mmCIF file of C-alpha atoms and ligand atoms in Angstrom:
data_model
loop_
_atom_site.group_PDB
_atom_site.id
_atom_site.type_symbol
_atom_site.label_atom_id
_atom_site.label_comp_id
_atom_site.label_asym_id
_atom_site.label_seq_id
_atom_site.Cartn_x
_atom_site.Cartn_y
_atom_site.Cartn_z
ATOM 1 C CA MET A 1061 55.209 61.848 112.079
ATOM 2 C CA THR A 1062 53.979 61.272 115.613
ATOM 3 C CA GLN A 1063 50.761 59.651 116.478
ATOM 4 C CA ARG A 1064 48.778 59.905 119.757
ATOM 5 C CA VAL A 1065 47.958 56.431 121.155
ATOM 6 C CA PRO A 1066 45.113 56.489 123.749
ATOM 7 C CA ILE A 1067 46.553 53.660 125.841
ATOM 8 C CA VAL A 1068 45.110 54.810 129.134
ATOM 9 C CA GLU A 1069 41.580 55.031 127.642
ATOM 10 C CA ASN A 1070 41.941 51.568 126.210
ATOM 11 C CA ILE A 1071 43.119 50.057 129.485
ATOM 12 C CA LEU A 1072 40.230 51.600 131.385
ATOM 13 C CA SER A 1073 37.550 50.490 128.856
ATOM 14 C CA ALA A 1074 38.984 46.934 128.851
ATOM 15 C CA ASN A 1075 38.767 47.096 132.695
ATOM 16 C CA ASP A 1076 35.206 48.271 132.543
ATOM 17 C CA ARG A 1077 34.167 45.426 130.302
ATOM 18 C CA LEU A 1078 35.629 42.950 132.717
ATOM 19 C CA ALA A 1079 33.950 44.757 135.591
ATOM 20 C CA ASP A 1080 30.642 44.243 133.773
ATOM 21 C CA ARG A 1081 31.375 40.569 133.534
ATOM 22 C CA ASN A 1082 32.165 40.415 137.284
ATOM 23 C CA ARG A 1083 28.839 42.042 137.939
ATOM 24 C CA GLU A 1084 27.148 39.388 135.796
ATOM 25 C CA VAL A 1085 28.818 36.649 137.893
ATOM 26 C CA PHE A 1086 27.550 38.296 141.141
ATOM 27 C CA ASP A 1087 24.083 38.694 139.683
ATOM 28 C CA GLN A 1088 23.879 35.181 138.503
ATOM 29 C CA ALA A 1089 24.786 33.933 141.956
ATOM 30 C CA GLN A 1090 22.329 36.350 143.496
ATOM 31 C CA VAL A 1091 25.106 37.965 145.558
ATOM 32 C CA VAL A 1092 25.487 41.691 146.291
ATOM 33 C CA ALA A 1093 29.018 42.966 146.324
ATOM 34 C CA ILE A 1094 30.305 46.052 148.148
ATOM 35 C CA ASN A 1095 33.663 47.671 147.412
ATOM 36 C CA ILE A 1096 35.131 49.180 150.585
ATOM 37 C CA MET A 1097 37.692 51.913 150.132
ATOM 38 C CA ALA A 1098 39.644 53.887 152.637
ATOM 39 C CA SER A 1099 42.997 55.158 153.550
ATOM 40 C CA PRO A 1100 45.487 52.790 155.319
ATOM 41 C CA GLY A 1101 44.321 52.016 158.844
ATOM 42 C CA ALA A 1102 40.921 53.731 158.578
ATOM 43 C CA GLY A 1103 39.384 50.555 159.975
ATOM 44 C CA LYS A 1104 38.223 48.544 156.895
ATOM 45 C CA THR A 1105 39.185 45.207 158.274
ATOM 46 C CA SER A 1106 37.821 46.018 161.760
ATOM 47 C CA LEU A 1107 34.530 47.140 160.135
ATOM 48 C CA ILE A 1108 34.292 43.973 158.153
ATOM 49 C CA LEU A 1109 34.812 41.786 161.255
ATOM 50 C CA ARG A 1110 32.208 43.811 163.329
ATOM 51 C CA THR A 1111 29.778 43.647 160.298
ATOM 52 C CA LEU A 1112 30.004 39.799 160.427
ATOM 53 C CA GLU A 1113 28.801 39.978 164.107
ATOM 54 C CA ALA A 1114 26.139 42.653 163.353
ATOM 55 C CA LEU A 1115 24.682 40.539 160.505
ATOM 56 C CA HIS A 1116 24.783 37.231 162.350
ATOM 57 C CA GLY A 1117 21.873 35.175 161.098
ATOM 58 C CA ARG A 1118 20.641 37.753 158.647
ATOM 59 C CA LEU A 1119 23.120 37.571 155.697
ATOM 60 C CA ARG A 1120 25.671 35.068 154.630
ATOM 61 C CA MET A 1121 28.820 37.060 154.045
ATOM 62 C CA GLY A 1122 32.159 36.496 152.270
ATOM 63 C CA VAL A 1123 35.253 38.643 151.800
ATOM 64 C CA ILE A 1124 37.849 39.504 149.169
ATOM 65 C CA GLU A 1125 40.888 41.074 150.701
ATOM 66 C CA GLY A 1126 43.006 43.340 148.497
ATOM 67 C CA ASP A 1127 46.504 43.990 149.887
ATOM 68 C CA LEU A 1128 49.815 45.051 148.507
ATOM 69 C CA ALA A 1129 51.781 42.075 149.755
ATOM 70 C CA THR A 1130 50.459 40.303 152.973
ATOM 71 C CA SER A 1131 47.637 38.024 153.995
ATOM 72 C CA ILE A 1132 47.294 39.538 157.362
ATOM 73 C CA ASP A 1133 43.632 40.709 156.831
ATOM 74 C CA THR A 1134 42.610 37.522 155.124
ATOM 75 C CA ASP A 1135 43.963 35.436 158.011
ATOM 76 C CA LYS A 1136 41.820 37.596 160.432
ATOM 77 C CA ALA A 1137 38.751 36.976 158.220
ATOM 78 C CA LEU A 1138 39.340 33.274 158.050
ATOM 79 C CA ALA A 1139 39.916 33.143 161.820
ATOM 80 C CA ALA A 1140 36.549 34.909 162.300
ATOM 81 C CA GLY A 1141 34.867 32.105 160.185
ATOM 82 C CA LEU A 1142 34.399 34.071 157.020
ATOM 83 C CA PRO A 1143 34.883 32.634 153.554
ATOM 84 C CA ALA A 1144 37.794 34.829 152.434
ATOM 85 C CA VAL A 1145 40.041 35.129 149.397
ATOM 86 C CA GLN A 1146 43.193 37.014 149.213
ATOM 87 C CA ILE A 1147 44.408 39.254 146.239
ATOM 88 C CA ASN A 1148 47.942 40.369 146.410
ATOM 89 C CA THR A 1149 48.322 43.326 144.050
ATOM 90 C CA GLY A 1150 52.093 42.892 143.898
ATOM 91 C CA GLY A 1151 52.554 46.658 144.745
ATOM 92 C CA GLU A 1152 49.623 48.090 142.777
ATOM 93 C CA CYS A 1153 47.828 50.734 144.831
ATOM 94 C CA HIS A 1154 44.268 49.523 143.829
ATOM 95 C CA LEU A 1155 42.252 46.402 142.856
ATOM 96 C CA ASP A 1156 41.090 46.181 139.211
ATOM 97 C CA ALA A 1157 38.489 44.063 137.468
ATOM 98 C CA VAL A 1158 41.055 41.441 136.245
ATOM 99 C CA MET A 1159 42.243 40.877 139.785
ATOM 100 C CA LEU A 1160 38.710 40.520 141.112
ATOM 101 C CA SER A 1161 37.613 38.085 138.280
ATOM 102 C CA GLY A 1162 40.649 35.892 139.229
ATOM 103 C CA ALA A 1163 39.460 35.770 142.801
ATOM 104 C CA LEU A 1164 35.766 34.995 142.244
ATOM 105 C CA PRO A 1165 36.019 31.268 141.470
ATOM 106 C CA SER A 1166 37.666 30.782 144.965
ATOM 107 C CA LEU A 1167 34.590 32.011 146.779
ATOM 108 C CA PRO A 1168 31.425 29.832 147.283
ATOM 109 C CA LEU A 1169 29.175 32.580 145.745
ATOM 110 C CA GLU A 1170 26.128 30.297 145.541
ATOM 111 C CA ALA A 1171 26.084 29.950 149.316
ATOM 112 C CA LEU A 1172 26.467 33.742 149.982
ATOM 113 C CA ASP A 1173 24.243 36.824 150.004
ATOM 114 C CA LEU A 1174 26.913 39.524 150.397
ATOM 115 C CA VAL A 1175 30.518 39.834 149.424
ATOM 116 C CA ILE A 1176 32.576 42.628 150.806
ATOM 117 C CA VAL A 1177 35.699 43.628 148.904
ATOM 118 C CA GLU A 1178 38.358 45.318 150.956
ATOM 119 C CA ASN A 1179 40.231 47.480 148.515
ATOM 120 C CA VAL A 1180 43.972 48.443 148.985
ATOM 121 C CA GLY A 1181 44.286 51.299 151.510
ATOM 122 C CA ASN A 1182 44.449 54.410 149.509
ATOM 123 C CA LEU A 1183 42.401 57.469 148.832
ATOM 124 C CA VAL A 1184 43.371 58.046 145.265
ATOM 125 C CA CYS A 1185 43.858 55.076 142.915
ATOM 126 C CA PRO A 1186 40.928 52.838 143.804
ATOM 127 C CA ALA A 1187 38.453 55.584 142.756
ATOM 128 C CA ASN A 1188 39.495 55.225 139.205
ATOM 129 C CA PHE A 1189 38.952 51.538 138.677
ATOM 130 C CA LYS A 1190 35.494 49.896 138.448
ATOM 131 C CA ILE A 1191 35.613 46.276 139.556
ATOM 132 C CA GLY A 1192 32.080 45.148 139.149
ATOM 133 C CA THR A 1193 30.608 45.519 142.585
ATOM 134 C CA HIS A 1194 27.086 46.937 143.215
ATOM 135 C CA ALA A 1195 28.193 49.768 145.484
ATOM 136 C CA ASN A 1196 31.242 51.735 146.553
ATOM 137 C CA VAL A 1197 31.532 52.534 150.211
ATOM 138 C CA LEU A 1198 34.126 54.858 151.693
ATOM 139 C CA VAL A 1199 35.352 54.442 155.348
ATOM 140 C CA ALA A 1200 36.645 57.687 156.725
ATOM 141 C CA SER A 1201 37.981 57.825 160.221
ATOM 142 C CA ILE A 1202 38.208 60.542 162.832
ATOM 143 C CA PRO A 1203 42.027 60.614 163.280
ATOM 144 C CA GLU A 1204 42.538 61.206 159.575
ATOM 145 C CA GLY A 1205 41.254 64.828 159.951
ATOM 146 C CA ASP A 1206 38.087 66.631 158.915
ATOM 147 C CA ASP A 1207 39.551 68.138 155.728
ATOM 148 C CA LYS A 1208 39.833 64.876 153.759
ATOM 149 C CA PRO A 1209 36.709 65.457 151.593
ATOM 150 C CA TYR A 1210 38.276 68.696 150.341
ATOM 151 C CA LYS A 1211 41.730 67.103 149.680
ATOM 152 C CA TYR A 1212 40.538 63.835 148.083
ATOM 153 C CA PRO A 1213 37.362 64.836 146.239
ATOM 154 C CA GLY A 1214 37.439 61.973 143.579
ATOM 155 C CA MET A 1215 36.986 59.338 146.307
ATOM 156 C CA TYR A 1216 34.162 61.180 148.018
ATOM 157 C CA ARG A 1217 32.273 61.756 144.654
ATOM 158 C CA GLY A 1218 32.225 58.149 143.577
ATOM 159 C CA VAL A 1219 30.656 56.430 146.560
ATOM 160 C CA GLN A 1220 27.112 55.380 147.469
ATOM 161 C CA ALA A 1221 27.669 55.383 151.234
ATOM 162 C CA LEU A 1222 30.086 56.825 153.693
ATOM 163 C CA VAL A 1223 31.110 55.323 156.955
ATOM 164 C CA ILE A 1224 32.617 57.616 159.523
ATOM 165 C CA ASN A 1225 34.608 55.265 161.742
ATOM 166 C CA LYS A 1226 36.360 55.677 165.117
ATOM 167 C CA ILE A 1227 33.765 57.997 166.615
ATOM 168 C CA ASP A 1228 34.951 56.729 170.017
ATOM 169 C CA LEU A 1229 37.951 59.038 169.452
ATOM 170 C CA LEU A 1230 35.975 62.185 168.959
ATOM 171 C CA PRO A 1231 36.537 63.392 172.536
ATOM 172 C CA TYR A 1232 40.333 63.115 171.993
ATOM 173 C CA VAL A 1233 40.989 64.279 168.454
ATOM 174 C CA PRO A 1234 40.272 67.704 166.947
ATOM 175 C CA PHE A 1235 37.581 66.961 164.339
ATOM 176 C CA ASN A 1236 34.917 69.464 163.234
ATOM 177 C CA MET A 1237 32.093 67.253 162.077
ATOM 178 C CA ASP A 1238 30.132 70.179 160.575
ATOM 179 C CA TYR A 1239 33.109 71.207 158.448
ATOM 180 C CA PHE A 1240 33.676 67.571 157.377
ATOM 181 C CA ARG A 1241 29.977 67.037 156.503
ATOM 182 C CA GLN A 1242 29.886 70.340 154.527
ATOM 183 C CA GLY A 1243 32.741 69.064 152.312
ATOM 184 C CA VAL A 1244 30.948 65.785 151.799
ATOM 185 C CA GLU A 1245 27.627 67.476 150.936
ATOM 186 C CA ILE A 1246 29.295 69.689 148.217
ATOM 187 C CA LEU A 1247 30.814 66.633 146.508
ATOM 188 C CA ASN A 1248 28.014 64.049 146.992
ATOM 189 C CA PRO A 1249 24.772 65.728 148.062
ATOM 190 C CA GLY A 1250 22.553 63.580 150.204
ATOM 191 C CA LEU A 1251 25.133 60.911 150.632
ATOM 192 C CA VAL A 1252 24.031 58.401 153.255
ATOM 193 C CA THR A 1253 26.444 58.301 156.157
ATOM 194 C CA PHE A 1254 26.996 55.958 159.087
ATOM 195 C CA PRO A 1255 28.968 57.378 162.012
ATOM 196 C CA LEU A 1256 30.100 54.369 163.979
ATOM 197 C CA SER A 1257 32.878 52.741 165.994
ATOM 198 C CA ALA A 1258 34.100 49.376 164.878
ATOM 199 C CA LYS A 1259 35.868 49.199 168.238
ATOM 200 C CA THR A 1260 32.901 49.745 170.539
ATOM 201 C CA GLY A 1261 30.166 48.587 168.105
ATOM 202 C CA GLU A 1262 28.240 51.894 168.376
ATOM 203 C CA GLY A 1263 26.338 52.779 165.299
ATOM 204 C CA MET A 1264 26.782 49.340 163.823
ATOM 205 C CA THR A 1265 22.991 48.561 163.633
ATOM 206 C CA ALA A 1266 22.228 51.316 161.134
ATOM 207 C CA TRP A 1267 25.090 50.128 158.834
ATOM 208 C CA ALA A 1268 24.033 46.479 159.089
ATOM 209 C CA ASP A 1269 20.381 47.390 158.356
ATOM 210 C CA TRP A 1270 21.546 49.352 155.208
ATOM 211 C CA LEU A 1271 23.416 46.283 154.030
ATOM 212 C CA VAL A 1272 20.358 44.006 154.604
ATOM 213 C CA GLU A 1273 18.179 46.510 152.705
ATOM 214 C CA ARG A 1274 20.704 46.786 149.845
ATOM 215 C CA VAL A 1275 20.776 42.997 149.446
ATOM 216 C CA LYS A 1276 16.885 42.857 149.392
ATOM 217 C CA THR A 1277 16.647 45.578 146.698
ATOM 218 C CA GLU A 1278 19.387 44.164 144.456
ATOM 219 C CA LYS A 1279 18.284 40.538 144.618
HETATM 220 N N1 GTP B 1956 39.711 53.614 168.508
HETATM 221 C C1 GTP B 1956 39.349 52.909 167.415
HETATM 222 N N2 GTP B 1956 40.353 52.176 166.746
HETATM 223 C C2 GTP B 1956 39.857 51.502 165.696
HETATM 224 C C3 GTP B 1956 38.506 51.569 165.225
HETATM 225 N N3 GTP B 1956 38.387 50.718 164.053
HETATM 226 C C4 GTP B 1956 39.695 50.348 163.909
HETATM 227 N N4 GTP B 1956 40.542 50.731 164.791
HETATM 228 C C5 GTP B 1956 42.059 50.458 164.909
HETATM 229 O O1 GTP B 1956 42.594 51.109 163.767
HETATM 230 C C6 GTP B 1956 43.731 50.278 163.377
HETATM 231 C C7 GTP B 1956 43.652 49.953 161.888
HETATM 232 O O2 GTP B 1956 42.470 49.146 161.725
HETATM 233 P P1 GTP B 1956 42.279 48.163 160.488
HETATM 234 O O3 GTP B 1956 40.902 47.560 160.636
HETATM 235 O O4 GTP B 1956 43.427 47.183 160.331
HETATM 236 O O5 GTP B 1956 42.363 49.235 159.314
HETATM 237 P P2 GTP B 1956 42.385 48.900 157.717
HETATM 238 O O6 GTP B 1956 41.664 50.071 157.032
HETATM 239 O O7 GTP B 1956 41.837 47.592 157.442
HETATM 240 O O8 GTP B 1956 43.976 48.977 157.449
HETATM 241 P P3 GTP B 1956 44.795 48.515 156.132
HETATM 242 O O9 GTP B 1956 44.174 47.288 155.603
HETATM 243 O O10 GTP B 1956 46.193 48.361 156.534
HETATM 244 O O11 GTP B 1956 44.602 49.700 155.158
HETATM 245 C C8 GTP B 1956 43.776 49.006 164.313
HETATM 246 O O12 GTP B 1956 44.661 49.291 165.324
HETATM 247 C C9 GTP B 1956 42.345 49.006 164.861
HETATM 248 O O13 GTP B 1956 42.270 48.347 166.067
HETATM 249 C C10 GTP B 1956 37.549 52.292 165.947
HETATM 250 O O14 GTP B 1956 36.350 52.364 165.654
HETATM 251 N N5 GTP B 1956 38.073 52.949 167.051
HETATM 252 MG MG1 MG B 1957 42.754 46.035 156.349
#
């Protein structure tokens, strides 16, 4: 006789329990944590580095960098003066709560207000794993194309804010903003969006203000 074993459900619920524990660790340290997700090259690291500048003197920020194999992004964060910890997923296409819990003791949480987690560049896997952060933010970027909400709905449904990066490229790349926004609105009505350029700095103030407000409300 065969028996059905709900392994996937068990793995996910074990992950969720650990995600709740991570959240408690952040809350005890009075730190707000943001999970940044995006496709490879959308500009997550560039946004984080610009955010550090934009928040100067307003919030104390740290970073957890998720990467398949390298420490390239962590090295950039450390060079910019950010407390940063590296998680190498060993080929996994997303971070999970176990990985995050292993990284937390390496950050000086008591000395921080905000921790930004850069998830692995991917528009599919990270959406399925809670890690214990207070908010999920998706970074879309202009060169990826305006059809991405329609093609990757899971990612667009599960976020509390959307950054539209690389707006400096709008004059050069075909991108119908109305079509893009309609797709977002169907999946996540009223989602707060921040069109910006991590390259030029345009639009960074509204994004930084949202982070400051988020930290005020959660603390
Ligand atoms: N034109 C333009 N280029 C940008 C902008 N933001 C990032 N870039 C460029 O896009 C490329 C990828 O940026 P990253 O910040 O490394 O992107 P990422 O999402 O962290 O990439 P992975 O960690 O590899 O997934 C780099 O060449 C950046 O210089 C922007 O606003 N405008
Ligand atoms: Mg990066």
